[in-house]
């Protein structure tokens, strides 16, 4: 594997409503870049990002999956997040550690409820965003309608960068509004030919380009002066202004294509490399001094003290706990130690690996911006800050939301009560939104979570991972009404 510096890293989180093709987009990235031999399909259960059996059964993402691919001498880390509100805590944690979000919108449905929620989460972290209108090959796909829904439902002005050539089953490419050229895709491998813009699209392309140039000019006073004087901006000014606008959060570029047919994917990956921010572009991250109320700052430099944030934990009955984190500063090697400021304990590093879906690739040294995993840590969990003990810092973590629904659980086999307790404790390490207790009045074991699907998925996972089967039922209500006084009535 090639060695990269922090300026050549891109940390992308892919978010959107369920069913918009987020996982298919990630699979298309991996295939077109040459990382995988064939594109995985969610409906066929062959996706490398949706690898959990519970995901393959339901054809939805229930957990954030991490992978990476190489493109144009850059390493692009992708985090594919769930689109179901039952699992939004996982999505929030991925947004917390990303440098940019790709918001995926369906070309038929436009902006949907969970799209709005994810947009609000991204606002919390001041995260740069780019919008991808996916599934332009679907029946009733409508670019203009989906584009308008960005303005009306998200309350933000999208900046068009690509336009579709054709739609539904006639979709064959995209128009690049920066270069004012058409890219026609001729096979399923993501390769294309650059040609002149079709005559029937020239008016639309001119209109959308004018809107794009105005949006870019509005992000910078110097560019605005040039635009007002000349009525146009040079290609170089457009590219510089576009990158600055995305980084500052004042521009939301809109691209389009079809992840299933790999149309628009190659220029999208070029766009990620050219315009989306690196960890260096995002600058220093702010934390707190655990010894007091003062702020601490960590620059994304290898010479700075090591610091990182754990954003996900995976419980495995055989391999042990897998702890996934993002490095903000300094370096980490496999033969060292680190300090957990959240829990005030030291741990040995052990084996470091990069994640490739359900598999891992050994890493020798991590640098600022790297996303990686450590195995078999004893006292480190989701939300914890890990750092150099001599330079302690603690980063804000995502607050666990209150549970919404509860079920009583009973074992299918006698004598499994202890197994249930130990298994659920392992599951709550992986998913903090799951909670468990025994009701003192009814003596029932109560499991609580973010929704019925959330509970059912975790019970299936418990059966698969730990061999414990349970029945779910409605909890009994411990009524406590009694007469406490007396009165006279007439």
Coordinates of N, CA and C in Angstrom, one line a residue, residues 64-262:
X64 N -22.6 1.7 10.8 CA -21.6 2.4 9.9 C -20.5 1.4 9.5
X65 N -20.3 1.4 8.2 CA -19.2 0.5 7.7 C -18.1 1.4 7.1
X66 N -16.9 1.1 7.3 CA -15.7 1.9 6.9 C -14.9 1.1 5.9
X67 N -14.4 1.8 4.9 CA -13.6 1.3 3.8 C -12.7 2.4 3.2
X68 N -11.9 2.1 2.3 CA -11.1 3.1 1.7 C -10.7 2.7 0.3
X69 N -10.4 3.7 -0.6 CA -9.9 3.4 -1.9 C -8.9 4.4 -2.3
X70 N -8.0 4.1 -3.3 CA -7.0 5.0 -3.8 C -7.5 5.6 -5.1
X71 N -7.3 6.9 -5.2 CA -7.7 7.6 -6.5 C -6.8 8.8 -6.7
X72 N -6.1 8.8 -7.8 CA -5.3 9.9 -8.2 C -4.3 10.3 -7.1
X73 N -3.6 9.3 -6.6 CA -2.6 9.5 -5.6 C -3.1 10.0 -4.3
X74 N -4.4 9.8 -4.0 CA -5.1 10.1 -2.8 C -5.7 8.9 -2.2
X75 N -5.8 8.9 -0.8 CA -6.5 7.8 -0.1 C -7.8 8.4 0.4
X76 N -8.9 7.8 0.0 CA -10.2 8.3 0.3 C -10.9 7.3 1.3
X77 N -11.1 7.7 2.5 CA -11.8 6.9 3.5 C -13.3 7.2 3.4
X78 N -14.1 6.2 3.3 CA -15.5 6.3 3.2 C -16.2 5.7 4.4
X79 N -17.2 6.3 4.9 CA -18.1 5.8 6.0 C -19.5 5.7 5.5
X80 N -20.0 4.5 5.3 CA -21.4 4.3 4.8 C -22.3 4.2 6.1
X81 N -23.2 5.1 6.2 CA -24.0 5.2 7.5 C -25.5 4.7 7.2
X82 N -26.1 4.3 8.3 CA -27.5 3.9 8.2 C -28.4 5.1 7.9
X83 N -29.5 4.8 7.1 CA -30.5 5.8 6.8 C -31.8 5.7 7.6
X84 N -31.8 4.7 8.5 CA -33.0 4.5 9.3 C -32.8 5.2 10.6
X85 N -33.8 5.9 11.1 CA -33.7 6.7 12.3 C -33.4 5.9 13.6
X86 N -33.7 4.6 13.5 CA -33.4 3.7 14.6 C -31.9 3.6 14.9
X87 N -31.1 3.9 13.9 CA -29.7 3.8 14.0 C -28.9 5.1 13.8
X88 N -29.6 6.2 14.1 CA -29.0 7.5 13.8 C -27.9 7.9 14.7
X89 N -27.7 7.2 15.9 CA -26.6 7.5 16.8 C -25.3 7.1 16.1
X90 N -25.3 6.0 15.3 CA -24.1 5.6 14.6 C -23.8 6.7 13.5
X91 N -24.8 7.2 12.8 CA -24.6 8.2 11.8 C -24.0 9.5 12.4
X92 N -24.5 9.9 13.6 CA -24.0 11.1 14.2 C -22.5 10.9 14.6
X93 N -22.1 9.8 15.1 CA -20.7 9.5 15.4 C -19.8 9.6 14.2
X94 N -20.3 9.1 13.1 CA -19.5 9.1 11.9 C -19.4 10.6 11.4
X95 N -20.5 11.3 11.4 CA -20.4 12.8 11.1 C -19.4 13.5 11.9
X96 N -19.3 13.1 13.2 CA -18.5 13.8 14.2 C -17.0 13.7 13.8
X97 N -16.6 12.6 13.1 CA -15.1 12.5 12.8 C -14.8 12.7 11.4
X98 N -15.8 13.0 10.5 CA -15.6 13.2 9.1 C -15.0 14.6 8.8
X99 N -14.5 14.8 7.6 CA -14.1 16.1 7.1 C -15.0 16.7 6.1
X100 N -15.9 15.8 5.6 CA -16.9 16.3 4.6 C -18.0 15.2 4.5
X101 N -19.2 15.7 4.2 CA -20.4 14.8 4.1 C -20.9 14.8 2.7
X102 N -21.1 13.5 2.1 CA -21.8 13.4 0.9 C -23.3 13.1 1.2
X103 N -24.2 14.0 0.9 CA -25.6 13.8 1.2 C -26.3 13.3 -0.1
X104 N -26.7 12.0 0.0 CA -27.3 11.3 -1.1 C -28.8 11.6 -1.2
X105 N -29.3 12.0 -2.3 CA -30.8 12.2 -2.5 C -31.3 11.4 -3.7
X106 N -32.4 10.8 -3.5 CA -33.0 10.0 -4.6 C -33.6 10.9 -5.6
X107 N -33.4 10.6 -6.9 CA -33.8 11.4 -8.0 C -35.4 11.4 -8.2
X108 N -36.0 10.4 -7.6 CA -37.5 10.4 -7.7 C -38.1 11.1 -6.5
X109 N -37.6 10.8 -5.3 CA -38.2 11.2 -4.0 C -37.7 12.6 -3.6
X110 N -36.5 13.0 -4.0 CA -35.9 14.3 -3.6 C -35.5 14.2 -2.1
X111 N -35.5 15.3 -1.5 CA -35.2 15.4 0.0 C -36.3 14.8 0.8
X112 N -35.9 13.9 1.7 CA -36.8 13.2 2.6 C -36.5 13.5 4.0
X113 N -37.3 12.9 4.9 CA -37.3 13.3 6.4 C -35.9 13.1 6.9
X114 N -35.3 11.9 6.8 CA -34.0 11.6 7.4 C -32.9 12.4 6.7
X115 N -33.1 12.8 5.5 CA -32.1 13.7 4.8 C -32.0 15.0 5.6
X116 N -33.2 15.5 6.0 CA -33.3 16.8 6.8 C -32.6 16.6 8.1
X117 N -32.9 15.5 8.8 CA -32.3 15.2 10.1 C -30.8 15.1 10.0
X118 N -30.3 14.4 9.0 CA -28.8 14.3 8.8 C -28.2 15.6 8.5
X119 N -28.9 16.4 7.8 CA -28.4 17.8 7.5 C -28.2 18.6 8.7
X120 N -29.2 18.4 9.6 CA -29.1 19.2 10.9 C -28.0 18.6 11.8
X121 N -27.8 17.3 11.7 CA -26.6 16.8 12.5 C -25.3 17.4 11.9
X122 N -25.2 17.4 10.6 CA -24.0 18.0 10.0 C -23.8 19.5 10.3
X123 N -24.9 20.2 10.5 CA -24.8 21.6 10.9 C -24.2 21.7 12.3
X124 N -24.5 20.7 13.1 CA -23.9 20.7 14.5 C -22.4 20.8 14.5
X125 N -21.8 20.1 13.5 CA -20.3 20.0 13.4 C -19.7 20.9 12.4
X126 N -20.5 21.8 11.8 CA -20.1 22.7 10.8 C -19.3 22.0 9.7
X127 N -20.0 20.9 9.2 CA -19.3 20.0 8.3 C -19.6 20.4 6.8
X128 N -18.5 20.6 6.0 CA -18.7 20.9 4.6 C -19.5 19.7 4.0
X129 N -20.3 20.1 2.9 CA -21.2 19.1 2.3 C -21.2 19.2 0.8
X130 N -21.4 18.1 0.2 CA -21.7 18.0 -1.3 C -22.9 17.1 -1.4
X131 N -23.8 17.5 -2.4 CA -25.0 16.7 -2.6 C -24.9 15.9 -3.9
X132 N -25.3 14.6 -3.8 CA -25.3 13.8 -5.0 C -26.8 13.3 -5.2
X133 N -27.3 13.7 -6.3 CA -28.7 13.2 -6.7 C -28.5 11.9 -7.4
X134 N -28.8 10.8 -6.8 CA -28.6 9.4 -7.2 C -29.8 8.8 -7.9
X135 N -29.5 7.7 -8.6 CA -30.6 6.9 -9.2 C -31.3 7.7 -10.3
X136 N -30.5 8.4 -11.1 CA -31.1 9.2 -12.2 C -31.6 8.2 -13.3
X137 N -31.3 6.9 -13.2 CA -31.7 5.9 -14.2 C -33.1 5.4 -13.8
X138 N -33.7 5.8 -12.7 CA -34.9 5.2 -12.2 C -36.1 5.8 -13.0
X139 N -37.2 5.0 -13.1 CA -38.4 5.5 -13.7 C -38.9 6.7 -12.9
X140 N -39.3 7.8 -13.6 CA -39.8 9.0 -13.0 C -38.7 9.9 -12.3
X141 N -37.5 9.6 -12.6 CA -36.4 10.4 -12.1 C -36.5 11.8 -12.6
X142 N -36.3 12.8 -11.8 CA -36.4 14.2 -12.2 C -35.4 15.0 -11.5
X143 N -34.4 15.4 -12.3 CA -33.3 16.2 -11.7 C -33.8 17.6 -11.1
X144 N -34.5 18.3 -12.0 CA -35.0 19.6 -11.6 C -35.9 19.6 -10.3
X145 N -36.7 18.6 -10.2 CA -37.6 18.5 -9.1 C -36.8 18.2 -7.8
X146 N -35.8 17.3 -7.9 CA -35.0 16.9 -6.8 C -34.1 18.1 -6.4
X147 N -33.6 18.8 -7.4 CA -32.8 20.0 -7.1 C -33.6 21.1 -6.4
X148 N -34.8 21.3 -6.8 CA -35.7 22.3 -6.2 C -36.0 21.9 -4.7
X149 N -36.1 20.6 -4.4 CA -36.4 20.2 -3.1 C -35.3 20.5 -2.1
X150 N -34.0 20.7 -2.6 CA -32.9 21.1 -1.8 C -33.2 22.5 -1.2
X151 N -33.6 23.4 -2.1 CA -33.9 24.8 -1.6 C -35.1 24.9 -0.7
X152 N -36.2 24.1 -1.1 CA -37.4 24.2 -0.3 C -37.4 23.5 1.0
X153 N -36.8 22.3 1.0 CA -36.9 21.4 2.2 C -35.7 21.6 3.1
X154 N -34.5 21.8 2.5 CA -33.3 21.9 3.3 C -33.1 23.4 3.7
X155 N -33.8 24.3 3.0 CA -33.6 25.7 3.2 C -32.2 26.2 2.8
X156 N -31.6 25.5 1.9 CA -30.2 25.9 1.5 C -30.2 25.9 -0.1
X157 N -29.4 26.8 -0.6 CA -29.3 26.9 -2.0 C -28.2 26.0 -2.5
X158 N -28.6 25.0 -3.3 CA -27.6 24.1 -3.9 C -27.0 24.8 -5.1
X159 N -25.7 24.4 -5.3 CA -24.9 25.0 -6.5 C -24.7 23.9 -7.5
X160 N -25.4 23.9 -8.7 CA -25.2 22.8 -9.6 C -23.8 22.8 -10.2
X161 N -23.3 21.6 -10.3 CA -21.9 21.4 -10.9 C -22.0 20.4 -12.0
X162 N -22.9 19.4 -11.9 CA -23.2 18.4 -13.0 C -24.6 18.5 -13.4
X163 N -24.9 18.2 -14.6 CA -26.3 18.0 -15.1 C -26.4 16.7 -15.8
X164 N -27.5 16.0 -15.7 CA -27.7 14.7 -16.3 C -27.9 14.8 -17.8
X165 N -27.3 13.9 -18.5 CA -27.6 13.7 -20.0 C -28.6 12.6 -20.1
X166 N -29.9 12.9 -20.4 CA -30.9 11.9 -20.4 C -31.4 11.6 -19.0
X167 N -32.4 10.8 -18.9 CA -33.0 10.3 -17.6 C -33.7 9.0 -17.8
X168 N -34.0 8.4 -16.7 CA -34.6 7.0 -16.7 C -33.7 6.1 -17.5
X169 N -34.3 5.3 -18.4 CA -33.4 4.4 -19.1 C -32.6 5.0 -20.2
X170 N -32.7 6.3 -20.5 CA -31.9 7.0 -21.5 C -30.7 7.7 -20.9
X171 N -30.6 7.6 -19.6 CA -29.4 8.3 -18.9 C -28.1 7.7 -19.5
X172 N -27.3 8.6 -19.9 CA -26.0 8.1 -20.5 C -24.8 8.9 -20.1
X173 N -25.0 10.0 -19.3 CA -23.8 10.7 -18.9 C -24.1 12.0 -18.1
X174 N -23.1 12.8 -17.9 CA -23.3 14.1 -17.2 C -22.6 15.2 -17.9
X175 N -23.1 16.4 -17.7 CA -22.5 17.6 -18.2 C -21.7 18.3 -17.1
X176 N -20.4 18.5 -17.3 CA -19.5 19.2 -16.3 C -19.6 20.7 -16.6
X177 N -20.3 21.4 -15.6 CA -20.5 22.8 -15.8 C -19.3 23.7 -15.6
X178 N -18.2 23.2 -15.0 CA -17.0 23.9 -14.9 C -16.2 23.9 -16.2
X179 N -16.1 22.7 -16.8 CA -15.3 22.6 -18.0 C -16.3 22.8 -19.2
X180 N -17.6 22.8 -19.0 CA -18.6 23.0 -20.1 C -18.4 21.9 -21.2
X181 N -18.2 20.7 -20.7 CA -18.1 19.5 -21.6 C -19.0 18.4 -21.1
X182 N -19.4 17.5 -22.0 CA -20.2 16.4 -21.7 C -19.4 15.2 -21.5
X183 N -19.7 14.3 -20.6 CA -19.1 13.0 -20.3 C -20.1 11.9 -20.6
X184 N -19.9 11.2 -21.7 CA -20.8 10.1 -22.1 C -20.2 8.8 -21.6
X185 N -20.9 8.0 -20.8 CA -20.4 6.7 -20.3 C -20.9 5.6 -21.3
X186 N -19.9 4.8 -21.6 CA -20.3 3.8 -22.6 C -20.2 2.3 -22.1
X187 N -20.0 2.1 -20.9 CA -20.0 0.8 -20.3 C -20.3 0.8 -18.8
X188 N -20.3 -0.3 -18.2 CA -20.6 -0.4 -16.7 C -19.3 -0.2 -15.9
X189 N -18.2 0.1 -16.4 CA -17.0 0.2 -15.7 C -16.6 1.7 -15.2
X190 N -17.5 2.6 -15.6 CA -17.3 4.0 -15.1 C -16.4 4.8 -16.1
X191 N -16.0 4.2 -17.2 CA -15.2 5.0 -18.2 C -16.1 5.8 -19.1
X192 N -15.6 6.9 -19.6 CA -16.4 7.8 -20.4 C -15.6 8.5 -21.5
X193 N -16.3 9.1 -22.4 CA -15.7 9.9 -23.5 C -16.1 11.4 -23.3
X194 N -15.2 12.3 -23.4 CA -15.5 13.7 -23.3 C -15.9 14.2 -24.7
X195 N -17.1 14.8 -24.8 CA -17.7 15.3 -26.0 C -18.3 16.7 -25.8
X196 N -18.7 17.3 -26.9 CA -19.4 18.6 -26.8 C -20.8 18.4 -26.1
X197 N -21.3 19.4 -25.5 CA -22.6 19.3 -24.9 C -23.6 19.2 -25.9
X198 N -24.6 18.2 -25.8 CA -25.6 18.0 -26.8 C -26.4 19.3 -27.0
X199 N -26.9 19.6 -28.2 CA -27.5 20.8 -28.6 C -28.8 21.0 -27.7
X200 N -29.5 20.0 -27.4 CA -30.8 20.2 -26.6 C -30.5 20.5 -25.1
X201 N -29.2 20.4 -24.7 CA -28.9 20.7 -23.3 C -28.1 22.0 -23.2
X202 N -27.8 22.7 -24.3 CA -26.9 23.9 -24.2 C -27.6 25.0 -23.4
X203 N -28.9 25.2 -23.6 CA -29.5 26.3 -22.9 C -29.6 26.0 -21.4
X204 N -29.9 24.8 -21.0 CA -29.9 24.4 -19.6 C -28.6 24.6 -19.0
X205 N -27.5 24.1 -19.7 CA -26.2 24.2 -19.2 C -25.7 25.6 -19.0
X206 N -26.1 26.5 -20.0 CA -25.7 27.9 -19.8 C -26.4 28.5 -18.6
X207 N -27.7 28.2 -18.4 CA -28.4 28.8 -17.3 C -27.9 28.3 -16.0
X208 N -27.6 27.0 -15.9 CA -27.1 26.4 -14.6 C -25.7 26.9 -14.3
X209 N -24.9 27.0 -15.4 CA -23.5 27.5 -15.2 C -23.5 28.9 -14.7
X210 N -24.4 29.7 -15.2 CA -24.5 31.1 -14.7 C -24.8 31.2 -13.3
X211 N -25.7 30.3 -12.8 CA -26.1 30.2 -11.4 C -24.9 29.8 -10.6
X212 N -24.1 28.8 -11.1 CA -23.0 28.3 -10.4 C -21.9 29.4 -10.2
X213 N -21.6 30.1 -11.3 CA -20.6 31.2 -11.3 C -21.0 32.2 -10.3
X214 N -22.3 32.6 -10.3 CA -22.8 33.6 -9.3 C -22.6 33.1 -7.9
X215 N -22.9 31.9 -7.6 CA -22.8 31.3 -6.3 C -21.3 31.3 -5.8
X216 N -20.4 30.9 -6.7 CA -19.0 30.9 -6.4 C -18.5 32.3 -6.1
X217 N -18.9 33.3 -7.0 CA -18.4 34.7 -6.8 C -18.9 35.3 -5.5
X218 N -20.1 34.9 -5.0 CA -20.6 35.4 -3.8 C -19.8 35.0 -2.5
X219 N -19.0 33.9 -2.7 CA -18.2 33.4 -1.5 C -17.0 34.2 -1.3
X220 N -16.6 35.1 -2.2 CA -15.3 35.8 -2.0 C -15.4 37.2 -2.6
X221 N -15.0 38.2 -1.9 CA -15.1 39.6 -2.3 C -14.3 39.9 -3.6
X222 N -13.1 39.3 -3.7 CA -12.3 39.6 -4.8 C -12.9 39.0 -6.1
X223 N -13.5 37.7 -5.9 CA -14.1 37.1 -7.1 C -15.4 37.8 -7.5
X224 N -16.1 38.4 -6.5 CA -17.3 39.1 -6.8 C -16.9 40.4 -7.6
X225 N -15.8 41.1 -7.2 CA -15.4 42.2 -8.0 C -15.1 41.9 -9.4
X226 N -14.3 40.8 -9.6 CA -14.0 40.3 -10.9 C -15.2 40.0 -11.7
X227 N -16.2 39.3 -11.1 CA -17.4 38.9 -11.8 C -18.2 40.1 -12.2
X228 N -18.3 41.1 -11.4 CA -19.1 42.3 -11.7 C -18.4 43.1 -12.8
X229 N -17.1 43.1 -12.8 CA -16.3 43.8 -13.9 C -16.4 43.1 -15.2
X230 N -16.2 41.8 -15.2 CA -16.0 41.1 -16.4 C -17.2 40.2 -16.9
X231 N -18.1 40.0 -15.9 CA -19.3 39.2 -16.2 C -19.0 37.7 -16.3
X232 N -17.8 37.3 -15.9 CA -17.3 35.9 -16.0 C -16.1 35.7 -15.0
X233 N -15.9 34.5 -14.7 CA -14.7 34.1 -13.9 C -13.8 33.1 -14.7
X234 N -12.5 33.2 -14.6 CA -11.7 32.2 -15.3 C -11.9 30.8 -14.6
X235 N -11.5 29.8 -15.4 CA -11.6 28.4 -14.9 C -10.8 28.2 -13.6
X236 N -9.7 28.9 -13.5 CA -8.8 28.7 -12.3 C -9.5 29.4 -11.1
X237 N -10.1 30.6 -11.3 CA -10.8 31.3 -10.3 C -12.0 30.5 -9.8
X238 N -12.7 29.9 -10.8 CA -13.9 29.0 -10.4 C -13.4 27.9 -9.5
X239 N -12.4 27.2 -9.9 CA -11.9 26.1 -9.1 C -11.4 26.5 -7.7
X240 N -10.7 27.6 -7.6 CA -10.2 28.1 -6.3 C -11.4 28.5 -5.5
X241 N -12.4 29.2 -6.0 CA -13.5 29.7 -5.3 C -14.4 28.6 -4.9
X242 N -14.5 27.5 -5.7 CA -15.4 26.4 -5.4 C -14.8 25.7 -4.2
X243 N -13.5 25.4 -4.2 CA -12.9 24.7 -3.0 C -13.0 25.6 -1.7
X244 N -12.8 26.9 -1.8 CA -13.0 27.7 -0.6 C -14.4 27.7 -0.1
X245 N -15.3 27.8 -1.1 CA -16.7 27.9 -0.7 C -17.2 26.6 0.0
X246 N -16.7 25.4 -0.5 CA -17.1 24.2 0.2 C -16.5 24.1 1.6
X247 N -15.3 24.5 1.7 CA -14.6 24.4 3.0 C -15.3 25.3 4.0
X248 N -15.7 26.5 3.6 CA -16.3 27.5 4.5 C -17.7 27.2 4.8
X249 N -18.3 26.2 4.1 CA -19.7 25.9 4.3 C -20.7 26.9 3.6
X250 N -20.2 27.7 2.7 CA -21.1 28.7 2.1 C -21.6 28.2 0.7
X251 N -21.0 27.0 0.2 CA -21.4 26.4 -1.0 C -21.8 25.0 -0.8
X252 N -22.9 24.5 -1.4 CA -23.3 23.1 -1.4 C -23.4 22.6 -2.8
X253 N -22.3 22.1 -3.4 CA -22.3 21.6 -4.8 C -23.3 20.5 -5.0
X254 N -23.9 20.5 -6.1 CA -24.9 19.4 -6.5 C -24.4 18.6 -7.7
X255 N -24.2 17.3 -7.5 CA -23.7 16.5 -8.6 C -24.8 15.4 -8.8
X256 N -24.7 14.6 -9.9 CA -25.8 13.6 -10.1 C -25.2 12.5 -10.9
X257 N -26.0 11.4 -11.0 CA -25.6 10.2 -11.7 C -26.4 9.0 -11.2
X258 N -25.8 7.8 -11.5 CA -26.4 6.5 -11.1 C -25.3 5.6 -10.6
X259 N -25.4 5.3 -9.3 CA -24.4 4.4 -8.7 C -24.5 3.0 -9.2
X260 N -25.7 2.5 -9.6 CA -25.9 1.2 -10.1 C -25.3 1.0 -11.5
X261 N -25.4 2.0 -12.3 CA -24.8 2.0 -13.7 C -23.4 2.6 -13.7
X262 N -22.9 3.1 -12.6 CA -21.6 3.7 -12.5 C -21.5 5.0 -13.4

